Coordinates of C-alpha atoms in Angstrom, one line a residue:
M7 CA 82.2 88.3 84.5
A8 CA 79.7 87.3 87.1
T9 CA 77.7 85.8 84.6
D10 CA 80.3 83.6 82.6
Q11 CA 81.5 82.4 86.1
A12 CA 78.1 81.1 86.4
R13 CA 77.9 79.9 83.1
S14 CA 81.2 78.0 83.8
D15 CA 79.8 76.8 87.1
A16 CA 76.6 75.6 85.7
S17 CA 78.4 73.7 83.0
E18 CA 81.2 71.9 85.4
A19 CA 77.9 70.9 87.6
D20 CA 75.9 69.8 84.6
T21 CA 79.1 67.7 83.5
Y22 CA 79.6 66.2 87.2
D23 CA 75.7 65.2 87.1
Q24 CA 76.6 63.3 83.9
F25 CA 79.5 61.9 85.1
E26 CA 77.7 60.6 88.1
D27 CA 75.0 59.1 86.5
R28 CA 76.9 57.2 84.7
V29 CA 78.9 56.0 87.6
R30 CA 75.8 55.4 89.5
R31 CA 74.9 52.9 86.4
I32 CA 78.3 50.8 86.5
S33 CA 78.0 50.6 90.0
N34 CA 74.4 49.0 89.8
V35 CA 75.5 46.6 87.0
G36 CA 78.3 45.5 89.7
N37 CA 75.6 45.3 92.4
A38 CA 73.6 43.0 90.5
A39 CA 76.4 40.9 89.7
G40 CA 76.8 40.7 93.2
I41 CA 73.5 38.9 94.0
L42 CA 74.0 36.5 91.4
R43 CA 77.3 35.4 93.0
W44 CA 75.3 35.6 96.7
D45 CA 72.7 33.1 95.0
Q46 CA 75.5 30.6 93.5
E47 CA 77.4 30.4 96.8
V48 CA 74.2 30.2 99.2
V49 CA 71.3 28.7 96.9
M50 CA 71.4 28.2 93.7
P51 CA 70.8 24.4 92.1
D52 CA 73.9 23.1 91.6
E53 CA 73.3 22.3 87.9
G54 CA 73.0 26.1 87.5
T55 CA 76.6 26.9 86.9
P56 CA 76.6 26.9 83.2
A57 CA 73.9 29.8 82.9
R58 CA 75.6 31.9 85.9
A59 CA 78.6 31.9 84.2
Q60 CA 77.4 33.1 81.3
Q61 CA 75.0 36.1 83.4
L62 CA 78.3 37.0 85.7
S63 CA 80.8 37.1 82.3
T64 CA 77.6 39.2 80.3
L65 CA 77.3 42.0 83.2
S66 CA 81.0 41.9 84.0
S67 CA 81.8 42.9 80.2
I68 CA 78.7 45.5 80.4
S69 CA 80.5 46.8 83.6
H70 CA 83.8 47.0 81.5
E71 CA 82.3 48.4 78.7
L72 CA 80.5 51.2 80.4
L73 CA 83.5 52.1 82.7
T74 CA 86.0 52.4 79.4
A75 CA 84.0 54.1 77.0
D76 CA 85.4 56.9 75.6
E77 CA 82.1 59.0 77.0
T78 CA 84.0 58.4 80.9
G79 CA 87.2 59.2 79.7
A80 CA 85.9 62.5 78.4
L81 CA 84.0 63.2 81.4
L82 CA 87.0 62.4 83.5
S83 CA 89.3 65.1 81.7
E84 CA 86.8 67.3 81.9
L85 CA 86.3 67.3 85.5
E86 CA 89.7 67.0 86.6
S87 CA 90.4 70.3 85.4
A88 CA 87.2 71.8 87.0
D89 CA 86.6 73.1 90.8
L90 CA 85.0 70.6 92.2
E91 CA 83.9 69.8 95.7
D92 CA 86.2 67.6 97.7
E93 CA 83.3 64.8 97.9
Q94 CA 83.2 65.0 94.0
A95 CA 86.7 65.6 93.7
A96 CA 87.2 62.1 95.3
V97 CA 84.6 60.5 93.5
V98 CA 86.7 61.8 90.4
R99 CA 89.8 59.9 91.9
E100 CA 88.7 56.5 92.6
V101 CA 87.0 56.4 89.3
R102 CA 90.0 57.8 87.4
R103 CA 91.7 55.1 89.0
T104 CA 89.7 52.1 87.9
Y105 CA 89.5 53.8 84.6
D106 CA 92.8 53.8 84.2
R107 CA 93.6 50.1 85.3
E108 CA 90.6 49.0 83.2
T109 CA 91.3 50.4 80.1
S110 CA 94.5 48.8 80.1
V111 CA 92.8 45.6 80.2
P112 CA 90.7 44.2 77.1
G113 CA 87.2 43.7 77.6
E114 CA 87.6 40.2 76.4
L115 CA 90.3 39.4 78.9
V116 CA 87.7 40.6 81.6
E117 CA 85.3 38.3 80.3
E118 CA 87.1 35.2 80.3
I119 CA 88.7 36.0 83.8
S120 CA 85.1 36.5 84.9
A121 CA 83.8 33.4 82.8
T122 CA 87.0 30.9 84.4
A123 CA 86.3 32.0 87.9
S124 CA 82.6 31.3 87.5
N125 CA 83.7 28.0 86.2
A126 CA 86.0 26.9 88.9
H127 CA 84.2 27.9 91.8
P128 CA 82.3 24.5 91.2
T129 CA 85.3 22.5 90.0
W130 CA 87.0 23.7 93.6
K131 CA 84.3 22.6 95.4
R132 CA 84.1 19.4 93.7
A133 CA 87.8 18.8 93.7
R134 CA 88.1 19.6 97.9
E135 CA 84.8 17.4 98.4
E136 CA 86.8 14.3 96.6
D137 CA 90.5 15.5 98.2
D138 CA 92.0 15.7 94.7
F139 CA 94.1 18.7 93.7
E140 CA 94.6 17.4 90.3
Q141 CA 91.0 18.1 89.4
F142 CA 91.5 21.6 90.1
A143 CA 94.9 22.0 89.0
P144 CA 94.1 22.8 85.6
T145 CA 91.5 25.5 86.5
F146 CA 93.8 27.0 88.7
E147 CA 96.7 27.3 86.4
K148 CA 94.5 29.0 84.1
L149 CA 93.5 31.4 86.7
V150 CA 97.0 31.7 87.3
E151 CA 97.8 32.4 83.4
L152 CA 95.3 34.7 83.1
K153 CA 95.8 37.1 86.3
R154 CA 99.8 37.4 84.7
E155 CA 98.4 38.5 81.6
Y156 CA 95.7 41.0 83.3
A157 CA 98.8 42.5 85.3
N158 CA 100.6 43.0 82.5
H159 CA 98.3 44.9 80.3
I160 CA 98.0 47.2 83.5
D161 CA 101.9 47.6 84.1
P162 CA 104.2 45.4 82.3
D163 CA 107.5 46.8 83.8
A164 CA 106.0 46.0 87.3
D165 CA 106.0 43.2 89.8
P166 CA 102.7 41.4 88.6
Y167 CA 102.0 40.3 92.1
A168 CA 101.9 44.2 93.1
V169 CA 99.8 45.0 90.8
L170 CA 96.9 42.3 91.5
F171 CA 98.0 43.6 95.4
A172 CA 96.8 47.1 94.3
D173 CA 93.6 45.5 93.3
Y174 CA 92.6 44.9 96.6
E175 CA 94.5 47.8 98.3
P176 CA 95.4 50.5 96.2
Y177 CA 96.7 53.3 98.6
I178 CA 98.8 50.6 100.9
D179 CA 102.3 49.4 99.0
L180 CA 103.3 45.8 98.6
E181 CA 106.3 46.7 100.6
T182 CA 104.1 47.5 103.5
A183 CA 102.2 44.6 103.4
E184 CA 105.6 42.6 103.1
R185 CA 106.9 44.8 106.4
V186 CA 103.9 44.1 108.6
L187 CA 103.7 40.7 107.6
E188 CA 107.4 40.2 108.4
R189 CA 107.3 42.1 111.7
L190 CA 104.2 40.0 112.7
R191 CA 105.7 36.4 111.9
E192 CA 109.1 37.5 113.9
N193 CA 107.2 38.2 116.6
L194 CA 104.7 36.0 117.0
V195 CA 106.5 33.2 116.7
P196 CA 108.6 33.4 119.9
L197 CA 105.1 34.2 121.9
I198 CA 103.6 31.2 120.1
D199 CA 106.9 29.4 121.0
A200 CA 106.1 30.7 124.8
I201 CA 103.0 29.6 125.3
Q202 CA 103.6 26.1 124.2
E203 CA 105.9 25.8 126.5
S204 CA 104.0 27.0 129.2
E205 CA 102.4 25.0 131.8
A206 CA 99.3 27.3 132.2
Q207 CA 95.9 24.8 131.9
L208 CA 93.4 27.0 130.0
E209 CA 89.9 25.1 130.1
T210 CA 89.4 24.2 126.2
D211 CA 86.6 22.0 126.4
A212 CA 83.5 24.5 127.6
F213 CA 81.8 24.2 124.2
A214 CA 82.6 20.4 123.8
G215 CA 79.5 18.2 122.9
E216 CA 77.3 17.9 119.9
F217 CA 74.5 20.7 118.9
D218 CA 71.8 20.9 116.4
D219 CA 72.1 23.4 113.3
D220 CA 68.9 24.8 114.1
D221 CA 69.8 25.1 117.6
Q222 CA 73.1 26.9 116.3
E223 CA 71.2 29.2 113.4
A224 CA 68.9 30.5 116.4
L225 CA 72.1 31.1 118.7
A226 CA 73.6 32.9 115.3
R227 CA 70.5 35.1 115.2
D228 CA 70.9 35.7 119.2
V229 CA 74.5 37.0 118.4
L230 CA 73.4 39.3 115.5
D231 CA 70.1 40.9 117.5
S232 CA 72.7 41.4 120.2
L233 CA 75.5 43.4 118.3
G234 CA 73.2 45.2 116.5
Y235 CA 72.5 43.7 112.8
D236 CA 69.5 45.8 111.3
W237 CA 67.8 43.1 109.9
D238 CA 65.7 45.4 107.7
R239 CA 68.9 45.6 105.9
G240 CA 70.3 42.3 105.8
R241 CA 69.7 38.3 106.0
L242 CA 71.4 35.4 107.4
D243 CA 71.8 32.5 105.4
T244 CA 74.6 29.8 105.1
A245 CA 77.5 28.9 102.8
P246 CA 80.5 26.6 103.0
H247 CA 82.8 29.3 103.4
P248 CA 80.9 32.2 105.4
F249 CA 80.9 35.6 103.3
S250 CA 78.9 38.6 104.1
S251 CA 78.1 40.6 100.6
G252 CA 75.6 43.7 99.7
T253 CA 75.6 47.6 100.0
Q254 CA 74.2 49.9 102.9
F255 CA 70.4 48.6 101.7
D256 CA 71.2 44.9 101.6
A257 CA 74.0 44.0 103.5
R258 CA 73.6 39.6 104.0
V259 CA 75.6 37.3 106.4
T260 CA 76.6 33.9 105.9
T261 CA 77.8 31.4 108.3
R262 CA 78.3 27.9 108.9
F263 CA 77.4 25.6 111.4
E264 CA 79.2 22.3 112.2
E265 CA 77.6 20.2 115.1
D266 CA 80.7 19.6 117.1
D267 CA 81.9 23.4 116.8
L268 CA 79.7 25.6 118.5
L269 CA 82.1 28.4 119.1
G270 CA 83.4 28.2 115.6
S271 CA 79.8 29.6 114.6
I272 CA 79.6 32.2 116.8
T273 CA 82.5 33.5 115.9
S274 CA 82.4 32.9 112.6
T275 CA 79.1 35.0 112.9
I276 CA 80.7 38.1 114.9
H277 CA 83.5 37.9 112.2
E278 CA 81.0 38.4 109.1
F279 CA 78.7 40.8 111.2
G280 CA 81.8 42.8 111.8
H281 CA 81.9 43.4 107.6
A282 CA 77.8 43.8 107.3
N283 CA 77.9 46.3 110.0
Y284 CA 80.5 48.5 108.3
T285 CA 78.4 47.8 104.7
Q286 CA 75.3 49.1 107.0
G287 CA 77.0 52.0 107.9
L288 CA 78.1 53.7 104.8
P289 CA 76.4 56.6 103.8
D290 CA 73.0 56.2 101.9
D291 CA 73.3 59.2 99.8
G292 CA 76.7 58.2 98.4
Y293 CA 75.1 54.8 97.3
G294 CA 76.3 54.2 93.7
T295 CA 79.2 56.2 94.1
P296 CA 82.7 55.5 95.8
L297 CA 81.5 57.5 98.5
G298 CA 78.9 54.7 99.5
E299 CA 81.4 52.1 99.0
A300 CA 83.7 50.7 101.7
R301 CA 87.6 51.8 101.8
D302 CA 89.1 48.8 100.4
L303 CA 90.1 45.4 102.0
S304 CA 92.2 46.1 104.7
V305 CA 89.8 48.7 106.3
H306 CA 86.7 45.8 105.4
E307 CA 88.7 43.3 107.2
S308 CA 89.8 45.7 110.6
Q309 CA 86.0 45.8 111.0
S310 CA 85.7 42.0 111.0
R311 CA 88.5 41.3 113.3
L312 CA 87.5 44.5 115.7
W313 CA 84.0 42.7 116.4
E314 CA 85.3 39.2 116.1
N315 CA 88.6 39.5 118.5
H316 CA 88.4 43.0 120.5
V317 CA 84.9 42.3 121.3
G318 CA 83.7 38.5 120.6
R319 CA 87.1 36.8 122.4
S320 CA 86.7 39.3 125.1
R321 CA 86.0 38.3 129.1
P322 CA 83.2 40.9 129.2
F323 CA 81.5 39.6 126.1
W324 CA 81.1 36.0 127.6
E325 CA 79.5 37.6 130.8
H326 CA 77.1 39.1 128.6
F327 CA 76.8 36.5 126.0
L328 CA 76.9 32.9 127.8
P329 CA 73.5 33.7 130.2
I330 CA 72.1 33.8 126.1
A331 CA 74.0 30.7 124.6
R332 CA 72.5 28.9 127.7
K333 CA 68.7 29.5 127.2
R334 CA 69.5 27.9 123.9
F335 CA 71.8 25.1 125.1
P336 CA 71.1 24.2 128.5
E337 CA 73.8 21.9 128.7
L338 CA 76.1 25.3 129.2
E339 CA 74.9 25.4 132.3
G340 CA 77.6 24.6 134.0
V341 CA 80.3 26.7 131.7
T342 CA 81.3 29.9 133.7
P343 CA 82.2 33.0 131.4
E344 CA 85.4 32.8 132.2
E345 CA 86.1 29.2 131.0
A346 CA 84.4 30.4 127.8
Y347 CA 86.8 33.2 127.6
E348 CA 89.6 30.7 127.9
A349 CA 87.9 28.2 125.3
A350 CA 87.4 31.1 122.8
N351 CA 91.2 32.1 123.3
Q352 CA 93.6 29.4 123.3
V353 CA 96.3 28.8 121.1
H354 CA 96.4 25.5 119.0
D355 CA 99.4 23.7 118.2
D356 CA 98.0 21.1 115.7
N357 CA 95.5 23.6 113.5
L358 CA 95.6 23.1 109.8
I359 CA 92.6 25.5 108.9
R360 CA 92.9 28.9 108.4
V361 CA 89.0 30.3 109.2
E362 CA 89.4 27.4 112.2
A363 CA 92.7 29.0 113.5
D364 CA 93.1 31.3 116.8
E365 CA 93.8 34.8 117.0
L366 CA 97.8 34.4 116.8
T367 CA 98.5 31.5 114.3
Y368 CA 96.1 32.7 112.0
H369 CA 99.1 35.0 110.9
L370 CA 100.9 31.9 109.7
H371 CA 98.3 30.9 107.6
I372 CA 98.2 34.0 106.1
V373 CA 102.1 34.0 105.4
I374 CA 102.1 30.7 103.5
R375 CA 99.4 31.7 101.2
F376 CA 100.7 34.8 100.7
E377 CA 104.2 33.4 99.8
I378 CA 102.7 30.7 97.9
E379 CA 100.6 32.7 95.3
R380 CA 103.3 35.4 95.1
D381 CA 105.7 33.1 93.8
L382 CA 102.8 31.6 91.7
I383 CA 102.2 34.8 90.1
R384 CA 105.8 35.6 89.6
G385 CA 106.6 32.3 87.7
D386 CA 108.7 31.5 90.9
L387 CA 106.6 28.5 91.5
E388 CA 104.4 25.7 89.2
V389 CA 100.6 25.0 89.9
S390 CA 101.7 21.5 90.2
E391 CA 104.1 22.3 93.2
V392 CA 101.8 24.0 95.1
P393 CA 100.0 20.9 97.2
E394 CA 103.9 20.0 98.6
V395 CA 105.2 23.3 98.9
W396 CA 102.1 23.9 100.9
N397 CA 102.5 20.9 103.5
D398 CA 106.3 22.0 103.5
K399 CA 105.4 25.3 104.5
Y400 CA 102.7 24.3 107.2
E401 CA 105.3 21.8 108.4
E402 CA 107.9 24.4 108.7
Y403 CA 105.9 27.8 110.2
L404 CA 102.8 25.7 112.0
G405 CA 104.4 22.6 112.8
V406 CA 101.9 20.3 111.5
R407 CA 101.7 18.8 107.9
P408 CA 98.5 18.3 106.6
E409 CA 97.6 14.4 105.2
T410 CA 95.4 15.8 102.6
D411 CA 94.7 18.2 99.7
A412 CA 91.4 18.9 101.3
E413 CA 92.7 19.9 104.4
G414 CA 95.9 21.7 102.8
C415 CA 95.9 23.9 99.7
L416 CA 92.3 23.6 98.8
Q417 CA 90.9 24.7 102.1
D418 CA 90.1 28.0 100.9
I419 CA 87.5 29.5 98.0
H420 CA 89.6 32.3 97.1
W421 CA 91.9 31.3 94.6
S422 CA 88.9 29.8 92.7
H423 CA 87.6 33.4 92.5
G424 CA 91.0 34.4 91.1
D425 CA 92.0 36.5 93.8
F426 CA 95.4 36.9 94.1
G427 CA 97.0 39.3 96.2
Y428 CA 93.7 39.1 98.7
F429 CA 95.6 37.1 101.4
S430 CA 97.4 39.5 103.2
T431 CA 94.6 42.0 104.1
Y432 CA 93.7 39.7 106.6
S433 CA 96.7 40.5 108.7
L434 CA 96.7 44.0 108.1
G435 CA 93.2 44.2 108.8
S436 CA 94.3 42.4 112.2
V437 CA 96.8 45.0 112.9
L438 CA 94.5 47.9 112.1
A439 CA 91.5 46.6 114.2
A440 CA 93.9 47.2 117.1
Q441 CA 94.8 50.5 116.1
L442 CA 91.4 51.5 115.8
Y443 CA 90.0 49.9 118.9
A444 CA 92.8 51.5 120.8
A445 CA 91.8 55.0 119.6
A446 CA 87.9 54.6 120.2
E447 CA 89.3 53.5 123.4
G448 CA 91.5 56.6 124.1
D449 CA 88.7 58.8 123.1
R450 CA 85.6 57.0 124.8
G451 CA 87.2 55.1 127.8
S452 CA 87.4 51.2 127.8
F453 CA 84.3 49.8 126.5
D454 CA 84.4 46.9 129.1
D455 CA 81.5 47.8 131.1
Q456 CA 79.2 48.6 128.0
I457 CA 80.5 45.4 126.4
R458 CA 79.0 43.7 129.6
E459 CA 75.8 45.1 129.6
G460 CA 75.5 44.0 125.9
E461 CA 75.3 47.7 125.2
F462 CA 77.3 48.4 122.0
D463 CA 76.1 51.7 120.5
E464 CA 79.3 53.7 121.6
L465 CA 81.6 51.3 120.2
N466 CA 79.5 51.6 116.7
G467 CA 79.1 54.9 117.0
W468 CA 82.6 55.8 117.3
L469 CA 83.2 53.4 114.3
R470 CA 80.4 54.9 112.1
E471 CA 81.8 58.5 113.0
H472 CA 85.4 57.8 112.1
V473 CA 85.0 54.9 109.5
H474 CA 81.8 54.2 108.1
R475 CA 80.6 57.4 107.2
H476 CA 83.2 58.6 104.9
G477 CA 83.3 55.6 102.4
K478 CA 86.1 56.2 99.6
R479 CA 86.6 59.8 100.8
Y480 CA 89.8 59.5 101.9
V481 CA 92.8 57.2 100.6
T482 CA 93.2 54.5 103.3
P483 CA 96.3 56.3 105.2
E484 CA 94.5 59.4 105.5
L485 CA 91.4 57.8 106.4
I486 CA 93.9 55.8 109.3
E487 CA 95.5 59.3 110.3
R488 CA 92.2 61.1 111.1
A489 CA 90.8 58.1 112.8
T490 CA 93.5 57.2 115.0
G491 CA 96.2 60.1 115.0
E492 CA 99.0 58.5 113.6
G493 CA 99.9 56.2 110.3
L494 CA 99.4 52.2 110.0
T495 CA 101.6 51.0 112.9
A496 CA 101.6 47.1 114.2
D497 CA 102.6 48.3 117.9
Y498 CA 99.5 48.2 118.9
F499 CA 98.3 44.9 117.8
L500 CA 101.3 43.3 119.0
E501 CA 101.0 45.2 122.3
Y502 CA 97.8 43.8 122.5
V503 CA 98.2 40.0 122.1
T504 CA 101.1 40.1 124.1
S505 CA 99.3 41.3 127.0
K506 CA 96.5 39.4 126.2
Y507 CA 98.0 36.3 125.7
G508 CA 100.8 36.3 128.3
E509 CA 97.8 37.0 130.8
L510 CA 96.1 33.8 129.8
Y511 CA 99.5 31.6 129.7
D512 CA 101.4 33.0 132.6
L513 CA 104.6 34.4 130.6
E514 CA 107.0 36.3 132.3
Y515 CA 108.6 37.6 129.0
V516 CA 108.6 37.1 125.5
T517 CA 111.7 38.0 123.7
S518 CA 111.3 38.9 119.6
K519 CA 114.1 38.0 117.2
Y520 CA 114.5 41.9 116.8
G521 CA 115.8 41.6 120.2
E522 CA 112.9 43.4 121.6
L523 CA 111.5 42.7 125.3
Y524 CA 108.2 42.6 126.2
D525 CA 108.1 42.3 129.9
L526 CA 104.9 40.9 130.5
E527 CA 104.8 41.0 134.8
D528 CA 104.1 44.5 134.4
D529 CA 101.0 44.5 132.1

């Protein structure tokens, strides 16, 4: 019997090794495609698109074929009845989910979506530059149609938008996302209204002026140095729409510079650091498997929003970083840390651009995109109607109306990638960021003194221990529960912003539409 058991164990181990080798091959094809996409958005010549579209389409097809092959299915079926270690079972769970979805979708459709998205990027870019939505509309409509077809193949009986949302958040359902967005909208609107009625005068011109791009890049590198970015496993470049990408061995950051927006380049760099820092914190030995990959987009966004807002927009951070900024820009000599803090946290009453939005109105930008793309995918809205509906919603939710498509519905890159279902993860990430930061302070005490001294190792160490090192070992709700001791909740985010902005704007109380009363005098 012992010999038979040993043979069985050896057979299962051999099967798992074969399976993991296959998973790593699939992952490497995807990572190679990621480098090509980075190159396309950062350094590729303008005329390189036709070839790049074919290259990415081919890699997408190869990855799809490897994943959906009969051999992959056979290995999965054998392993699901095997006695696996917990981490091995997690790899099987994650690959099984992806396998089931992708075997539902014809390879030809996957290839067509990839090629259309690659060609859509320069079309969107040109349409934005020329302020002409009609240039982008045919490609946009094609992407919507392809994504509807994609969703229908996966689950013809489900809400197609819920199917697409699950590509980015497989373990948080769409109803949860809708509840979070509704709670944020209903609670933030009265807070924003109270702020706009406040007579408090914040210092908003602390970073006024014109700042050289090369000096801004040097300061961006100072930011990354200060926060602890590992340059041996990353690099900094510029892109029209900042992003980060890569693996734990090569996690790259991009940012952008506007000569009259020094603060924007700083916060953008910190935001992308949060993403790259998470990627760099994934376990090396998990590379090529789900154990070495980030736990989906809301968790990823929680890391960027935590560093951008809870660290980068805090008083202690500006007490630490303003002297560094003055060395690059002597014209900031007269700015105090308090003035820098106020400038970094002003709430705008006329902002049209999501990536330039403040911490509060940002979420209304998300709601608008969420509602529009949901209606598009469900067939309740035509592509031709998007500019007008977009402008109407901005006027209704934010009190401003875009005058151009470039500052309106063409401002974001995501739809040109076919990324429908993505936007709500920004708000889910902000909610989770506040919950994680509160849990970290509950474990380690306030980080204010450490941030003031430019010491980030303890905060980063907590994140490494409770989030980064796990990769995809746990599903999202379990990861959140293990890290914070409770399920996902908007309570910490609402408490954080209400206290912070109540103090900044001298508010006594805010009443939400749910009748909740926030007494700010006691905070």
